[in-house]
Coordinates of C-alpha atoms in Angstrom, one line a residue:
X603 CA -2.3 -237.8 232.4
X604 CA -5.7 -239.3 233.2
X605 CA -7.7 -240.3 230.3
X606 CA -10.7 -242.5 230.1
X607 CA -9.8 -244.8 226.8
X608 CA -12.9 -247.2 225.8
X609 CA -14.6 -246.3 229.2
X610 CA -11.9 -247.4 231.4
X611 CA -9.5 -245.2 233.3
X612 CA -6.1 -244.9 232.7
X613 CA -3.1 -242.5 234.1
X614 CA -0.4 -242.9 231.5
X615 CA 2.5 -240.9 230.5
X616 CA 1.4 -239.5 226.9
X617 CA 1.1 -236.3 225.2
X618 CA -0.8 -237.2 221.7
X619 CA -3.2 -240.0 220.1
X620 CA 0.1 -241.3 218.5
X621 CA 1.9 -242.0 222.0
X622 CA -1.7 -244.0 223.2
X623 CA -1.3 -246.1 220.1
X624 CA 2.4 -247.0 220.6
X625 CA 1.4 -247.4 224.3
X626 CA -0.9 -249.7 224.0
X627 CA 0.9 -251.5 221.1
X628 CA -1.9 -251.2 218.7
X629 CA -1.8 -252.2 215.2
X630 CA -2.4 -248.7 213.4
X631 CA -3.7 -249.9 210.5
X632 CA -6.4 -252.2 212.2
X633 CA -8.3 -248.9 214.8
X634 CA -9.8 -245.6 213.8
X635 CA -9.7 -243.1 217.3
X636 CA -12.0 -240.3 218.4
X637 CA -11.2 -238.4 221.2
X638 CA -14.2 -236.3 222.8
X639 CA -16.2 -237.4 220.2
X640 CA -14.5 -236.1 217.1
X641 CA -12.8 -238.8 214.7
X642 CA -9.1 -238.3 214.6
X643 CA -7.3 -239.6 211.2
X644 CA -4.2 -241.6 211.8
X645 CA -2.5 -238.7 209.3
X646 CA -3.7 -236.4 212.4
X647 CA -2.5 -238.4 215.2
X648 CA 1.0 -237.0 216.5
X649 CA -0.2 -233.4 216.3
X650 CA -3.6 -234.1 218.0
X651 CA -2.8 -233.6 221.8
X652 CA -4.3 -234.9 224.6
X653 CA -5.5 -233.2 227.6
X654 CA -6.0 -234.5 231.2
X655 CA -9.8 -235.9 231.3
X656 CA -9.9 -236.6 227.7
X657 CA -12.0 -239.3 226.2
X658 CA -10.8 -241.8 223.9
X659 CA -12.4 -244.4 222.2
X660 CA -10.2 -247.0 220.0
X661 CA -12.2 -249.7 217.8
X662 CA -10.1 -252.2 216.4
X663 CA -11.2 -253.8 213.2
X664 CA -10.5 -258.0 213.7
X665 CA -11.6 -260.6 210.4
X666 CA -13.3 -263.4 210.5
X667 CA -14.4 -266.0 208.3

């Protein structure tokens, strides 16, 4: 499937927002999603599917001090 994730490209083998997160080993507790610019709670995230040509933007919350 071809999805642009954070403005970059990517043809990877996944079917919801759930699958991109355990692709990309993210930490779900640390990123919100939106895909086509609609938020997607993580609650919602293995029954949201993704469609070729979808946009997905992660943001990944780091601390500092």
């Amino acid at each position: 499937m071809n999805l642009t994730i954070n403005g970059e490209q990517h043809e990877i083998n996944v079917q919801t927002v759930k699958d991109v997160v355990s692709h990309f080993k993210l930490k779900p507790n640390l990123i919100i999603t939106e895909v086509d610019g609609e938020i997607v709670d993580q609650e919602a995230w293995n029954r949201t599917a993704l469609q070729d040509g979808s946009r997905i933007e992660i943001v990944e919350f780091i601390g500092g001090g």
